[in-house]
PDB file of C-alpha atoms in Angstrom:
ATOM      1  CA  MET T   1     -41.338 -45.322  56.120  1.00  0.00           C
ATOM      2  CA  THR T   2     -41.915 -46.460  52.630  1.00  0.00           C
ATOM      3  CA  ALA T   3     -39.153 -47.826  50.199  1.00  0.00           C
ATOM      4  CA  ALA T   4     -36.514 -45.438  49.236  1.00  0.00           C
ATOM      5  CA  PRO T   5     -38.155 -44.385  45.678  1.00  0.00           C
ATOM      6  CA  SER T   6     -35.133 -43.667  43.557  1.00  0.00           C
ATOM      7  CA  ILE T   7     -33.498 -47.265  43.802  1.00  0.00           C
ATOM      8  CA  ASP T   8     -37.080 -48.678  44.329  1.00  0.00           C
ATOM      9  CA  ALA T   9     -37.852 -48.046  40.655  1.00  0.00           C
ATOM     10  CA  HIS T  10     -35.256 -50.241  39.200  1.00  0.00           C
ATOM     11  CA  LEU T  11     -35.190 -52.798  41.688  1.00  0.00           C
ATOM     12  CA  PRO T  12     -38.569 -53.252  42.889  1.00  0.00           C
ATOM     13  CA  GLY T  13     -39.123 -54.464  46.328  1.00  0.00           C
ATOM     14  CA  VAL T  14     -35.571 -53.326  47.428  1.00  0.00           C
ATOM     15  CA  GLY T  15     -35.473 -52.478  51.450  1.00  0.00           C
ATOM     16  CA  ARG T  16     -35.099 -49.437  53.145  1.00  0.00           C
ATOM     17  CA  ILE T  17     -31.746 -50.356  54.540  1.00  0.00           C
ATOM     18  CA  ALA T  18     -28.708 -52.270  53.286  1.00  0.00           C
ATOM     19  CA  LEU T  19     -26.496 -54.565  55.099  1.00  0.00           C
ATOM     20  CA  GLY T  20     -22.771 -53.952  54.464  1.00  0.00           C
ATOM     21  CA  CYS T  21     -20.870 -57.069  53.843  1.00  0.00           C
ATOM     22  CA  MET T  22     -17.411 -55.734  54.207  1.00  0.00           C
ATOM     23  CA  ASN T  23     -17.025 -57.948  57.733  1.00  0.00           C
ATOM     24  CA  LEU T  24     -17.985 -61.022  56.655  1.00  0.00           C
ATOM     25  CA  GLY T  25     -15.350 -63.939  56.218  1.00  0.00           C
ATOM     26  CA  ASP T  26     -11.971 -63.800  58.401  1.00  0.00           C
ATOM     27  CA  ALA T  27      -9.793 -61.312  57.291  1.00  0.00           C
ATOM     28  CA  ASP T  28      -6.161 -63.389  57.209  1.00  0.00           C
ATOM     29  CA  ALA T  29      -7.757 -66.995  56.227  1.00  0.00           C
ATOM     30  CA  HIS T  30      -6.931 -68.712  52.820  1.00  0.00           C
ATOM     31  CA  GLY T  31      -8.364 -71.362  51.009  1.00  0.00           C
ATOM     32  CA  ALA T  32     -11.513 -72.682  51.364  1.00  0.00           C
ATOM     33  CA  ILE T  33     -14.355 -70.805  53.740  1.00  0.00           C
ATOM     34  CA  GLY T  34     -14.484 -72.387  57.126  1.00  0.00           C
ATOM     35  CA  VAL T  35     -17.262 -73.426  59.330  1.00  0.00           C
ATOM     36  CA  ARG T  36     -16.941 -70.777  61.706  1.00  0.00           C
ATOM     37  CA  GLU T  37     -16.912 -68.097  58.867  1.00  0.00           C
ATOM     38  CA  LEU T  38     -19.810 -69.352  57.374  1.00  0.00           C
ATOM     39  CA  ALA T  39     -21.838 -69.614  60.329  1.00  0.00           C
ATOM     40  CA  ALA T  40     -21.171 -65.996  61.150  1.00  0.00           C
ATOM     41  CA  ALA T  41     -22.506 -65.063  57.769  1.00  0.00           C
ATOM     42  CA  HIS T  42     -25.487 -67.029  58.028  1.00  0.00           C
ATOM     43  CA  ALA T  43     -26.628 -65.663  61.278  1.00  0.00           C
ATOM     44  CA  ALA T  44     -25.929 -61.978  59.677  1.00  0.00           C
ATOM     45  CA  VAL T  45     -27.789 -62.558  56.734  1.00  0.00           C
ATOM     46  CA  ASP T  46     -30.694 -64.705  58.691  1.00  0.00           C
ATOM     47  CA  ALA T  47     -31.065 -61.749  60.934  1.00  0.00           C
ATOM     48  CA  ALA T  48     -31.238 -59.127  57.856  1.00  0.00           C
ATOM     49  CA  LEU T  49     -33.844 -61.164  56.325  1.00  0.00           C
ATOM     50  CA  ASP T  50     -36.050 -61.408  59.136  1.00  0.00           C
ATOM     51  CA  CYS T  51     -35.989 -57.600  59.481  1.00  0.00           C
ATOM     52  CA  GLY T  52     -36.990 -57.030  55.976  1.00  0.00           C
ATOM     53  CA  ILE T  53     -33.090 -56.008  54.916  1.00  0.00           C
ATOM     54  CA  ASN T  54     -32.730 -57.530  51.485  1.00  0.00           C
ATOM     55  CA  LEU T  55     -29.813 -55.381  49.705  1.00  0.00           C
ATOM     56  CA  PHE T  56     -26.233 -56.828  50.494  1.00  0.00           C
ATOM     57  CA  ASP T  57     -23.787 -54.340  49.589  1.00  0.00           C
ATOM     58  CA  HIS T  58     -20.164 -55.912  48.808  1.00  0.00           C
ATOM     59  CA  ALA T  59     -16.994 -54.586  47.385  1.00  0.00           C
ATOM     60  CA  ASP T  60     -14.297 -56.869  45.661  1.00  0.00           C
ATOM     61  CA  ILE T  61     -11.707 -55.472  47.740  1.00  0.00           C
ATOM     62  CA  TYR T  62     -13.533 -56.095  51.085  1.00  0.00           C
ATOM     63  CA  ARG T  63     -10.993 -58.784  52.913  1.00  0.00           C
ATOM     64  CA  ARG T  64      -9.263 -58.941  49.649  1.00  0.00           C
ATOM     65  CA  GLY T  65     -12.631 -60.723  48.279  1.00  0.00           C
ATOM     66  CA  ARG T  66     -12.774 -63.278  51.329  1.00  0.00           C
ATOM     67  CA  SER T  67     -16.208 -61.039  52.029  1.00  0.00           C
ATOM     68  CA  GLU T  68     -17.743 -61.849  48.705  1.00  0.00           C
ATOM     69  CA  ALA T  69     -16.400 -65.351  48.605  1.00  0.00           C
ATOM     70  CA  THR T  70     -17.993 -66.013  52.044  1.00  0.00           C
ATOM     71  CA  PHE T  71     -21.435 -64.523  50.841  1.00  0.00           C
ATOM     72  CA  GLY T  72     -20.849 -66.669  47.788  1.00  0.00           C
ATOM     73  CA  ALA T  73     -20.655 -69.476  49.570  1.00  0.00           C
ATOM     74  CA  LEU T  74     -24.107 -69.286  51.329  1.00  0.00           C
ATOM     75  CA  LEU T  75     -25.588 -68.537  47.895  1.00  0.00           C
ATOM     76  CA  ARG T  76     -23.981 -71.835  46.914  1.00  0.00           C
ATOM     77  CA  ASP T  77     -25.418 -74.125  49.834  1.00  0.00           C
ATOM     78  CA  GLN T  78     -28.540 -72.076  49.268  1.00  0.00           C
ATOM     79  CA  PRO T  79     -29.265 -71.371  45.521  1.00  0.00           C
ATOM     80  CA  SER T  80     -32.911 -70.467  46.363  1.00  0.00           C
ATOM     81  CA  LEU T  81     -31.814 -67.534  48.534  1.00  0.00           C
ATOM     82  CA  ARG T  82     -30.651 -65.589  45.559  1.00  0.00           C
ATOM     83  CA  GLU T  83     -34.324 -65.198  44.639  1.00  0.00           C
ATOM     84  CA  ARG T  84     -35.087 -62.990  47.878  1.00  0.00           C
ATOM     85  CA  ILE T  85     -32.316 -60.703  47.765  1.00  0.00           C
ATOM     86  CA  PHE T  86     -30.439 -57.917  45.969  1.00  0.00           C
ATOM     87  CA  VAL T  87     -26.745 -57.900  45.504  1.00  0.00           C
ATOM     88  CA  GLN T  88     -24.305 -54.841  44.992  1.00  0.00           C
ATOM     89  CA  THR T  89     -20.885 -54.789  44.650  1.00  0.00           C
ATOM     90  CA  LYS T  90     -18.091 -52.301  43.678  1.00  0.00           C
ATOM     91  CA  CYS T  91     -15.129 -52.124  41.677  1.00  0.00           C
ATOM     92  CA  GLY T  92     -12.268 -49.830  40.955  1.00  0.00           C
ATOM     93  CA  LEU T  93      -9.545 -50.201  43.531  1.00  0.00           C
ATOM     94  CA  ASP T  94      -6.305 -52.027  42.474  1.00  0.00           C
ATOM     95  CA  GLY T  95      -2.977 -52.761  43.532  1.00  0.00           C
ATOM     96  CA  ALA T  96      -1.691 -53.512  46.909  1.00  0.00           C
ATOM     97  CA  VAL T  97      -5.167 -53.012  48.679  1.00  0.00           C
ATOM     98  CA  PHE T  98      -6.230 -56.389  46.624  1.00  0.00           C
ATOM     99  CA  GLY T  99      -3.296 -58.407  47.490  1.00  0.00           C
ATOM    100  CA  GLY T 100      -1.302 -57.350  44.598  1.00  0.00           C
ATOM    101  CA  GLU T 101       1.878 -55.459  44.116  1.00  0.00           C
ATOM    102  CA  GLY T 102       2.660 -51.753  43.446  1.00  0.00           C
ATOM    103  CA  ILE T 103       1.130 -48.775  44.975  1.00  0.00           C
ATOM    104  CA  TYR T 104      -2.372 -48.110  46.231  1.00  0.00           C
ATOM    105  CA  ARG T 105      -4.429 -47.197  42.992  1.00  0.00           C
ATOM    106  CA  TYR T 106      -7.703 -46.702  41.414  1.00  0.00           C
ATOM    107  CA  ASP T 107      -8.478 -48.264  38.067  1.00  0.00           C
ATOM    108  CA  LEU T 108     -11.742 -47.704  36.067  1.00  0.00           C
ATOM    109  CA  SER T 109     -10.482 -48.633  32.611  1.00  0.00           C
ATOM    110  CA  ALA T 110     -13.254 -51.049  30.638  1.00  0.00           C
ATOM    111  CA  GLN T 111     -10.694 -54.051  31.043  1.00  0.00           C
ATOM    112  CA  HIS T 112     -10.413 -53.481  34.855  1.00  0.00           C
ATOM    113  CA  ILE T 113     -14.308 -53.025  35.060  1.00  0.00           C
ATOM    114  CA  VAL T 114     -15.099 -56.129  33.128  1.00  0.00           C
ATOM    115  CA  GLU T 115     -12.486 -58.483  34.810  1.00  0.00           C
ATOM    116  CA  SER T 116     -13.656 -57.235  38.268  1.00  0.00           C
ATOM    117  CA  VAL T 117     -17.037 -58.058  37.379  1.00  0.00           C
ATOM    118  CA  HIS T 118     -16.265 -61.794  36.591  1.00  0.00           C
ATOM    119  CA  GLY T 119     -14.207 -61.998  39.555  1.00  0.00           C
ATOM    120  CA  SER T 120     -17.025 -60.659  41.728  1.00  0.00           C
ATOM    121  CA  LEU T 121     -19.773 -63.144  39.979  1.00  0.00           C
ATOM    122  CA  ARG T 122     -17.124 -65.933  40.260  1.00  0.00           C
ATOM    123  CA  ARG T 123     -16.627 -65.399  44.161  1.00  0.00           C
ATOM    124  CA  LEU T 124     -20.365 -64.714  44.739  1.00  0.00           C
ATOM    125  CA  HIS T 125     -21.472 -67.744  42.924  1.00  0.00           C
ATOM    126  CA  THR T 126     -24.079 -65.926  40.867  1.00  0.00           C
ATOM    127  CA  GLU T 127     -25.146 -65.247  37.370  1.00  0.00           C
ATOM    128  CA  HIS T 128     -25.608 -61.792  37.882  1.00  0.00           C
ATOM    129  CA  ILE T 129     -25.224 -58.309  40.126  1.00  0.00           C
ATOM    130  CA  ASP T 130     -27.628 -55.876  41.110  1.00  0.00           C
ATOM    131  CA  VAL T 131     -26.189 -53.179  41.326  1.00  0.00           C
ATOM    132  CA  LEU T 132     -22.297 -52.279  40.117  1.00  0.00           C
ATOM    133  CA  LEU T 133     -20.786 -49.079  41.746  1.00  0.00           C
ATOM    134  CA  LEU T 134     -17.496 -47.416  40.606  1.00  0.00           C
ATOM    135  CA  HIS T 135     -15.845 -47.398  44.242  1.00  0.00           C
ATOM    136  CA  ARG T 136     -13.830 -44.146  43.924  1.00  0.00           C
ATOM    137  CA  PRO T 137     -13.138 -41.504  40.999  1.00  0.00           C
ATOM    138  CA  ASP T 138     -10.073 -42.770  39.089  1.00  0.00           C
ATOM    139  CA  PRO T 139      -8.247 -39.121  37.699  1.00  0.00           C
ATOM    140  CA  LEU T 140      -7.613 -41.228  34.621  1.00  0.00           C
ATOM    141  CA  LEU T 141     -11.136 -42.122  33.934  1.00  0.00           C
ATOM    142  CA  GLN T 142     -12.147 -42.212  30.401  1.00  0.00           C
ATOM    143  CA  ARG T 143     -15.938 -41.958  30.017  1.00  0.00           C
ATOM    144  CA  ASP T 144     -16.418 -43.494  26.998  1.00  0.00           C
ATOM    145  CA  GLU T 145     -14.400 -46.644  28.354  1.00  0.00           C
ATOM    146  CA  VAL T 146     -16.879 -46.817  31.569  1.00  0.00           C
ATOM    147  CA  ALA T 147     -19.782 -46.449  28.869  1.00  0.00           C
ATOM    148  CA  GLU T 148     -18.296 -49.534  26.651  1.00  0.00           C
ATOM    149  CA  ALA T 149     -17.755 -51.642  29.751  1.00  0.00           C
ATOM    150  CA  CYS T 150     -21.211 -50.940  31.220  1.00  0.00           C
ATOM    151  CA  ALA T 151     -23.174 -51.481  28.076  1.00  0.00           C
ATOM    152  CA  ARG T 152     -21.046 -54.858  27.507  1.00  0.00           C
ATOM    153  CA  LEU T 153     -21.914 -55.933  31.148  1.00  0.00           C
ATOM    154  CA  HIS T 154     -25.452 -54.991  31.108  1.00  0.00           C
ATOM    155  CA  ALA T 155     -26.132 -56.627  27.551  1.00  0.00           C
ATOM    156  CA  SER T 156     -24.878 -59.884  28.329  1.00  0.00           C
ATOM    157  CA  GLY T 157     -27.117 -60.088  31.560  1.00  0.00           C
ATOM    158  CA  LYS T 158     -24.243 -59.741  34.061  1.00  0.00           C
ATOM    159  CA  VAL T 159     -25.028 -56.561  35.658  1.00  0.00           C
ATOM    160  CA  ARG T 160     -28.510 -54.876  35.783  1.00  0.00           C
ATOM    161  CA  CYS T 161     -27.740 -51.434  37.116  1.00  0.00           C
ATOM    162  CA  PHE T 162     -25.217 -49.292  37.769  1.00  0.00           C
ATOM    163  CA  GLY T 163     -23.886 -46.437  40.359  1.00  0.00           C
ATOM    164  CA  VAL T 164     -21.069 -44.692  41.965  1.00  0.00           C
ATOM    165  CA  SER T 165     -19.370 -44.339  45.300  1.00  0.00           C
ATOM    166  CA  ASN T 166     -17.841 -41.225  46.795  1.00  0.00           C
ATOM    167  CA  MET T 167     -18.693 -39.141  43.686  1.00  0.00           C
ATOM    168  CA  ARG T 168     -19.165 -35.320  43.500  1.00  0.00           C
ATOM    169  CA  ALA T 169     -22.151 -33.911  41.031  1.00  0.00           C
ATOM    170  CA  PRO T 170     -19.847 -32.417  38.611  1.00  0.00           C
ATOM    171  CA  LEU T 171     -18.408 -35.717  37.702  1.00  0.00           C
ATOM    172  CA  LEU T 172     -21.606 -37.894  38.029  1.00  0.00           C
ATOM    173  CA  ARG T 173     -23.013 -35.474  35.422  1.00  0.00           C
ATOM    174  CA  TRP T 174     -20.236 -35.545  33.176  1.00  0.00           C
ATOM    175  CA  LEU T 175     -20.218 -39.360  33.314  1.00  0.00           C
ATOM    176  CA  GLN T 176     -23.707 -39.852  32.738  1.00  0.00           C
ATOM    177  CA  GLN T 177     -23.708 -37.769  29.697  1.00  0.00           C
ATOM    178  CA  ALA T 178     -21.464 -40.723  28.173  1.00  0.00           C
ATOM    179  CA  LEU T 179     -23.703 -43.830  29.571  1.00  0.00           C
ATOM    180  CA  GLN T 180     -27.107 -45.017  27.979  1.00  0.00           C
ATOM    181  CA  LEU T 181     -27.914 -46.515  31.250  1.00  0.00           C
ATOM    182  CA  PRO T 182     -28.846 -44.034  34.226  1.00  0.00           C
ATOM    183  CA  LEU T 183     -26.570 -44.144  37.204  1.00  0.00           C
ATOM    184  CA  VAL T 184     -29.254 -45.152  40.013  1.00  0.00           C
ATOM    185  CA  VAL T 185     -26.968 -44.866  42.953  1.00  0.00           C
ATOM    186  CA  ASN T 186     -24.329 -42.739  44.731  1.00  0.00           C
ATOM    187  CA  GLN T 187     -22.903 -43.787  48.015  1.00  0.00           C
ATOM    188  CA  LEU T 188     -21.108 -41.373  50.387  1.00  0.00           C
ATOM    189  CA  GLU T 189     -20.112 -41.068  54.000  1.00  0.00           C
ATOM    190  CA  MET T 190     -23.120 -39.730  55.899  1.00  0.00           C
ATOM    191  CA  SER T 191     -23.659 -39.616  59.291  1.00  0.00           C
ATOM    192  CA  LEU T 192     -24.700 -37.188  62.322  1.00  0.00           C
ATOM    193  CA  LEU T 193     -20.608 -37.243  63.132  1.00  0.00           C
ATOM    194  CA  ARG T 194     -20.501 -36.430  59.057  1.00  0.00           C
ATOM    195  CA  HIS T 195     -22.990 -33.862  58.099  1.00  0.00           C
ATOM    196  CA  ASP T 196     -20.825 -31.687  55.591  1.00  0.00           C
ATOM    197  CA  TRP T 197     -24.229 -32.649  53.154  1.00  0.00           C
ATOM    198  CA  LEU T 198     -26.231 -30.524  55.068  1.00  0.00           C
ATOM    199  CA  GLU T 199     -23.925 -27.533  56.234  1.00  0.00           C
ATOM    200  CA  ALA T 200     -23.742 -25.819  52.894  1.00  0.00           C
ATOM    201  CA  ASP T 201     -27.274 -25.195  52.902  1.00  0.00           C
ATOM    202  CA  ALA T 202     -28.198 -24.808  56.610  1.00  0.00           C
ATOM    203  CA  CYS T 203     -25.197 -22.523  57.084  1.00  0.00           C
ATOM    204  CA  PHE T 204     -25.554 -20.643  53.423  1.00  0.00           C
ATOM    205  CA  ASN T 205     -24.346 -17.086  53.808  1.00  0.00           C
ATOM    206  CA  ASP T 206     -23.004 -17.711  57.183  1.00  0.00           C
ATOM    207  CA  ALA T 207     -19.300 -18.457  58.078  1.00  0.00           C
ATOM    208  CA  GLN T 208     -20.037 -21.434  59.962  1.00  0.00           C
ATOM    209  CA  ALA T 209     -20.502 -22.905  56.385  1.00  0.00           C
ATOM    210  CA  ARG T 210     -16.772 -22.627  55.690  1.00  0.00           C
ATOM    211  CA  GLY T 211     -15.531 -25.742  57.374  1.00  0.00           C
ATOM    212  CA  ALA T 212     -17.813 -27.813  55.608  1.00  0.00           C
ATOM    213  CA  LEU T 213     -16.446 -30.290  52.605  1.00  0.00           C
ATOM    214  CA  ASP T 214     -17.320 -29.157  49.244  1.00  0.00           C
ATOM    215  CA  TRP T 215     -20.292 -31.113  48.252  1.00  0.00           C
ATOM    216  CA  SER T 216     -21.253 -28.855  45.767  1.00  0.00           C
ATOM    217  CA  ASP T 217     -24.794 -29.621  44.754  1.00  0.00           C
ATOM    218  CA  THR T 218     -24.511 -33.292  44.915  1.00  0.00           C
ATOM    219  CA  LEU T 219     -27.361 -33.803  47.601  1.00  0.00           C
ATOM    220  CA  HIS T 220     -29.649 -31.831  45.401  1.00  0.00           C
ATOM    221  CA  HIS T 221     -28.344 -33.565  41.863  1.00  0.00           C
ATOM    222  CA  CYS T 222     -29.175 -36.998  43.368  1.00  0.00           C
ATOM    223  CA  MET T 223     -32.450 -35.870  44.442  1.00  0.00           C
ATOM    224  CA  GLN T 224     -33.559 -34.124  41.293  1.00  0.00           C
ATOM    225  CA  ALA T 225     -31.755 -37.001  39.038  1.00  0.00           C
ATOM    226  CA  ALA T 226     -33.545 -40.056  40.997  1.00  0.00           C
ATOM    227  CA  VAL T 227     -29.681 -41.067  41.949  1.00  0.00           C
ATOM    228  CA  GLN T 228     -30.454 -42.891  45.189  1.00  0.00           C
ATOM    229  CA  LEU T 229     -28.124 -41.780  48.206  1.00  0.00           C
ATOM    230  CA  GLN T 230     -26.881 -44.513  50.438  1.00  0.00           C
ATOM    231  CA  ALA T 231     -24.810 -43.721  53.333  1.00  0.00           C
ATOM    232  CA  TRP T 232     -21.693 -46.017  54.256  1.00  0.00           C
ATOM    233  CA  GLY T 233     -20.531 -45.268  57.878  1.00  0.00           C
ATOM    234  CA  PRO T 234     -24.021 -44.308  59.007  1.00  0.00           C
ATOM    235  CA  LEU T 235     -23.530 -45.147  62.567  1.00  0.00           C
ATOM    236  CA  ALA T 236     -20.005 -43.633  62.414  1.00  0.00           C
ATOM    237  CA  GLN T 237     -18.150 -46.864  63.467  1.00  0.00           C
ATOM    238  CA  GLY T 238     -20.306 -47.325  66.382  1.00  0.00           C
ATOM    239  CA  ARG T 239     -19.562 -44.226  67.982  1.00  0.00           C
ATOM    240  CA  LEU T 240     -23.238 -42.930  68.038  1.00  0.00           C
ATOM    241  CA  CYS T 241     -24.549 -45.931  69.888  1.00  0.00           C
ATOM    242  CA  ALA T 242     -22.134 -46.073  72.783  1.00  0.00           C
ATOM    243  CA  ALA T 243     -19.921 -43.640  74.816  1.00  0.00           C
ATOM    244  CA  PRO T 244     -17.416 -42.468  72.601  1.00  0.00           C
ATOM    245  CA  ALA T 245     -13.615 -43.701  73.226  1.00  0.00           C
ATOM    246  CA  ALA T 246     -11.338 -41.748  75.209  1.00  0.00           C
ATOM    247  CA  GLY T 247     -10.062 -38.707  73.251  1.00  0.00           C
ATOM    248  CA  ALA T 248     -12.973 -38.231  71.113  1.00  0.00           C
ATOM    249  CA  ASP T 249     -13.880 -34.539  70.681  1.00  0.00           C
ATOM    250  CA  ALA T 250     -16.958 -33.003  72.335  1.00  0.00           C
ATOM    251  CA  ALA T 251     -18.770 -33.093  69.287  1.00  0.00           C
ATOM    252  CA  ALA T 252     -19.011 -36.921  69.322  1.00  0.00           C
ATOM    253  CA  HIS T 253     -19.580 -36.937  72.945  1.00  0.00           C
ATOM    254  CA  ALA T 254     -22.811 -34.556  72.507  1.00  0.00           C
ATOM    255  CA  ALA T 255     -23.889 -36.712  69.622  1.00  0.00           C
ATOM    256  CA  ALA T 256     -23.886 -40.088  71.520  1.00  0.00           C
ATOM    257  CA  ASP T 257     -25.833 -38.411  74.565  1.00  0.00           C
ATOM    258  CA  ALA T 258     -28.351 -36.795  72.233  1.00  0.00           C
ATOM    259  CA  VAL T 259     -28.658 -40.238  70.599  1.00  0.00           C
ATOM    260  CA  ALA T 260     -29.225 -42.006  73.749  1.00  0.00           C
ATOM    261  CA  ARG T 261     -31.841 -39.387  75.141  1.00  0.00           C
ATOM    262  CA  VAL T 262     -33.878 -39.639  72.115  1.00  0.00           C
ATOM    263  CA  ALA T 263     -33.810 -43.451  72.253  1.00  0.00           C
ATOM    264  CA  ALA T 264     -35.078 -43.383  75.743  1.00  0.00           C
ATOM    265  CA  GLU T 265     -37.779 -40.948  75.143  1.00  0.00           C
ATOM    266  CA  LEU T 266     -38.757 -43.085  72.207  1.00  0.00           C
ATOM    267  CA  ASP T 267     -38.182 -46.888  73.966  1.00  0.00           C
ATOM    268  CA  ALA T 268     -35.884 -47.455  70.537  1.00  0.00           C
ATOM    269  CA  PRO T 269     -32.357 -48.596  70.256  1.00  0.00           C
ATOM    270  CA  ARG T 270     -29.732 -46.240  69.857  1.00  0.00           C
ATOM    271  CA  GLU T 271     -29.180 -47.363  66.317  1.00  0.00           C
ATOM    272  CA  ALA T 272     -32.600 -46.818  64.993  1.00  0.00           C
ATOM    273  CA  VAL T 273     -32.394 -43.147  66.569  1.00  0.00           C
ATOM    274  CA  ALA T 274     -29.086 -42.444  64.354  1.00  0.00           C
ATOM    275  CA  LEU T 275     -30.574 -44.098  61.346  1.00  0.00           C
ATOM    276  CA  ALA T 276     -33.827 -42.700  61.483  1.00  0.00           C
ATOM    277  CA  TRP T 277     -32.084 -39.097  61.609  1.00  0.00           C
ATOM    278  CA  LEU T 278     -30.603 -39.931  58.099  1.00  0.00           C
ATOM    279  CA  MET T 279     -33.858 -41.470  56.586  1.00  0.00           C
ATOM    280  CA  ARG T 280     -35.961 -38.582  58.086  1.00  0.00           C
ATOM    281  CA  HIS T 281     -34.244 -36.245  55.223  1.00  0.00           C
ATOM    282  CA  PRO T 282     -36.452 -35.922  51.912  1.00  0.00           C
ATOM    283  CA  ALA T 283     -33.562 -37.468  49.887  1.00  0.00           C
ATOM    284  CA  ALA T 284     -34.724 -40.730  51.323  1.00  0.00           C
ATOM    285  CA  ILE T 285     -31.191 -41.797  52.111  1.00  0.00           C
ATOM    286  CA  GLN T 286     -30.472 -45.438  52.286  1.00  0.00           C
ATOM    287  CA  PRO T 287     -28.211 -46.317  55.309  1.00  0.00           C
ATOM    288  CA  ILE T 288     -25.371 -49.266  54.595  1.00  0.00           C
ATOM    289  CA  VAL T 289     -25.253 -50.841  58.154  1.00  0.00           C
ATOM    290  CA  GLY T 290     -21.914 -52.522  58.605  1.00  0.00           C
ATOM    291  CA  SER T 291     -22.157 -54.989  61.165  1.00  0.00           C
ATOM    292  CA  ARG T 292     -22.489 -58.538  61.288  1.00  0.00           C
ATOM    293  CA  ASP T 293     -23.638 -58.824  64.888  1.00  0.00           C
ATOM    294  CA  PRO T 294     -27.372 -59.799  64.449  1.00  0.00           C
ATOM    295  CA  ALA T 295     -28.687 -58.033  67.571  1.00  0.00           C
ATOM    296  CA  ARG T 296     -26.923 -54.856  65.726  1.00  0.00           C
ATOM    297  CA  ILE T 297     -28.531 -55.735  62.747  1.00  0.00           C
ATOM    298  CA  ARG T 298     -32.265 -56.053  64.001  1.00  0.00           C
ATOM    299  CA  ALA T 299     -31.253 -52.885  66.411  1.00  0.00           C
ATOM    300  CA  ALA T 300     -30.602 -51.014  63.069  1.00  0.00           C
ATOM    301  CA  ALA T 301     -33.883 -52.442  61.105  1.00  0.00           C
ATOM    302  CA  ALA T 302     -35.886 -50.711  63.960  1.00  0.00           C
ATOM    303  CA  ALA T 303     -35.363 -47.390  62.297  1.00  0.00           C
ATOM    304  CA  THR T 304     -38.119 -48.309  59.616  1.00  0.00           C
ATOM    305  CA  ARG T 305     -40.523 -47.838  62.302  1.00  0.00           C
ATOM    306  CA  ILE T 306     -39.731 -44.451  63.507  1.00  0.00           C
ATOM    307  CA  GLU T 307     -40.492 -41.110  62.385  1.00  0.00           C
ATOM    308  CA  LEU T 308     -38.876 -38.908  64.085  1.00  0.00           C
ATOM    309  CA  SER T 309     -40.391 -35.508  65.310  1.00  0.00           C
ATOM    310  CA  ARG T 310     -38.918 -32.076  63.578  1.00  0.00           C
ATOM    311  CA  GLU T 311     -37.891 -31.361  67.602  1.00  0.00           C
ATOM    312  CA  HIS T 312     -35.907 -34.490  67.700  1.00  0.00           C
ATOM    313  CA  TRP T 313     -34.264 -34.146  64.719  1.00  0.00           C
ATOM    314  CA  TYR T 314     -32.986 -30.803  65.068  1.00  0.00           C
ATOM    315  CA  ALA T 315     -32.184 -31.560  68.590  1.00  0.00           C
ATOM    316  CA  LEU T 316     -29.809 -34.253  67.141  1.00  0.00           C
ATOM    317  CA  TYR T 317     -28.222 -32.140  64.414  1.00  0.00           C
ATOM    318  CA  THR T 318     -27.567 -29.189  66.668  1.00  0.00           C
ATOM    319  CA  ALA T 319     -25.813 -31.535  68.988  1.00  0.00           C
ATOM    320  CA  ALA T 320     -23.774 -32.932  66.642  1.00  0.00           C
ATOM    321  CA  ARG T 321     -22.961 -29.769  65.097  1.00  0.00           C
ATOM    322  CA  PHE T 322     -21.945 -28.715  68.907  1.00  0.00           C
ATOM    323  CA  ARG T 323     -23.145 -25.192  68.156  1.00  0.00           C
ATOM    324  CA  ARG T 324     -26.333 -23.574  67.445  1.00  0.00           C
ATOM    325  CA  LEU T 325     -27.502 -23.081  63.927  1.00  0.00           C
ATOM    326  CA  PRO T 326     -27.101 -19.450  62.497  1.00  0.00           C
TER     327      PRO T 326
END
C-alpha cells in the first residue's frame, strides 16, 4: 500500500499508520517519569519505528499531560530521534479533564490554543509540533481567533500543519474560510464497528440509512479537499481482535468472527485485517493504533502488506452490519 496522499503532501515520508500515545505514562503517577514508564515507552516507540510507523499522535489531555511528558523524556534522552519522527498533538479541552477545577468544557480561544501549544512543546521536549489538531468543536468558537492563533504559531515555527478532530464538513468548511493555511487532517472514530461514514452512501434511498450518525458530506469533502482522514479507535477498543466480552451485541460477535476467518485465510494478524479493511477505502484512511504493546503494534503494522479483495472487504462489512446491504 502507498503512503496516505493527503498528509504526505505536507509531511513527506509520513507512514501509512500512526501510533496513538494516549496510553504512554502511568495514569496516576506524579513528578519525574519513572524507569518503568520510560522502558514501556521505549519499547512501544522502537517497535513502531521498526515497522515503519513514524507518526506519533498525542493530546495535551492524555493522562493529564503525562503521556506527552513520557514521550518527551524519550526525546530528551535521544535527541536524534526527533529527526526520524512526526509529532501530532491536540488542544482545546479544558477544565476538570486536565486536572483543573470546574466543569468539563472545550476552549478554542486564541489564548488557550497558544498556551496549550507552549505546554505541549515543553512536555514533549521539542521545538515544534508537526501537526496540531483542534480536539473537539467548541460551540463558542470564533474562527477569526483560531485563525489568529494558527498564524502566530506557524509564523513562529512552533507548528508546521493544522487539522481538526471530530468535526463535520460544514464546520470544517466554515473554519477553513478564515484560515490562511489548509486544514490537513480530520481525525474521527472509524472502524468496522463504527461504520456510519459508509452507511449514508451505501444505504442512500433506503430505510437502513436512517439509523446512521449524520456525517453530512464529511467523507467526500475530506477526499475532495485533500484533508487526511485519520481513524481513532480503528480496532474498536480491541473488540475486533479477540472474542468480544460477555454482553457484547450480535454485530460485535459477527464482526470479530469475520475478522478471524479472513485472518486465517490470509495467514495475517487480526489487527492487520481490521486495519486493512479501513485502508482499502479510496479515502486512504490513516488508522491511529492506540496500543503500547510491541506485539500488538507489529501485528497492526502488517496491515500495510495486505490488500483485501472486494469479496473479503464486503464480507467484513456485511458481518459488522449484521444484515445484508439493500
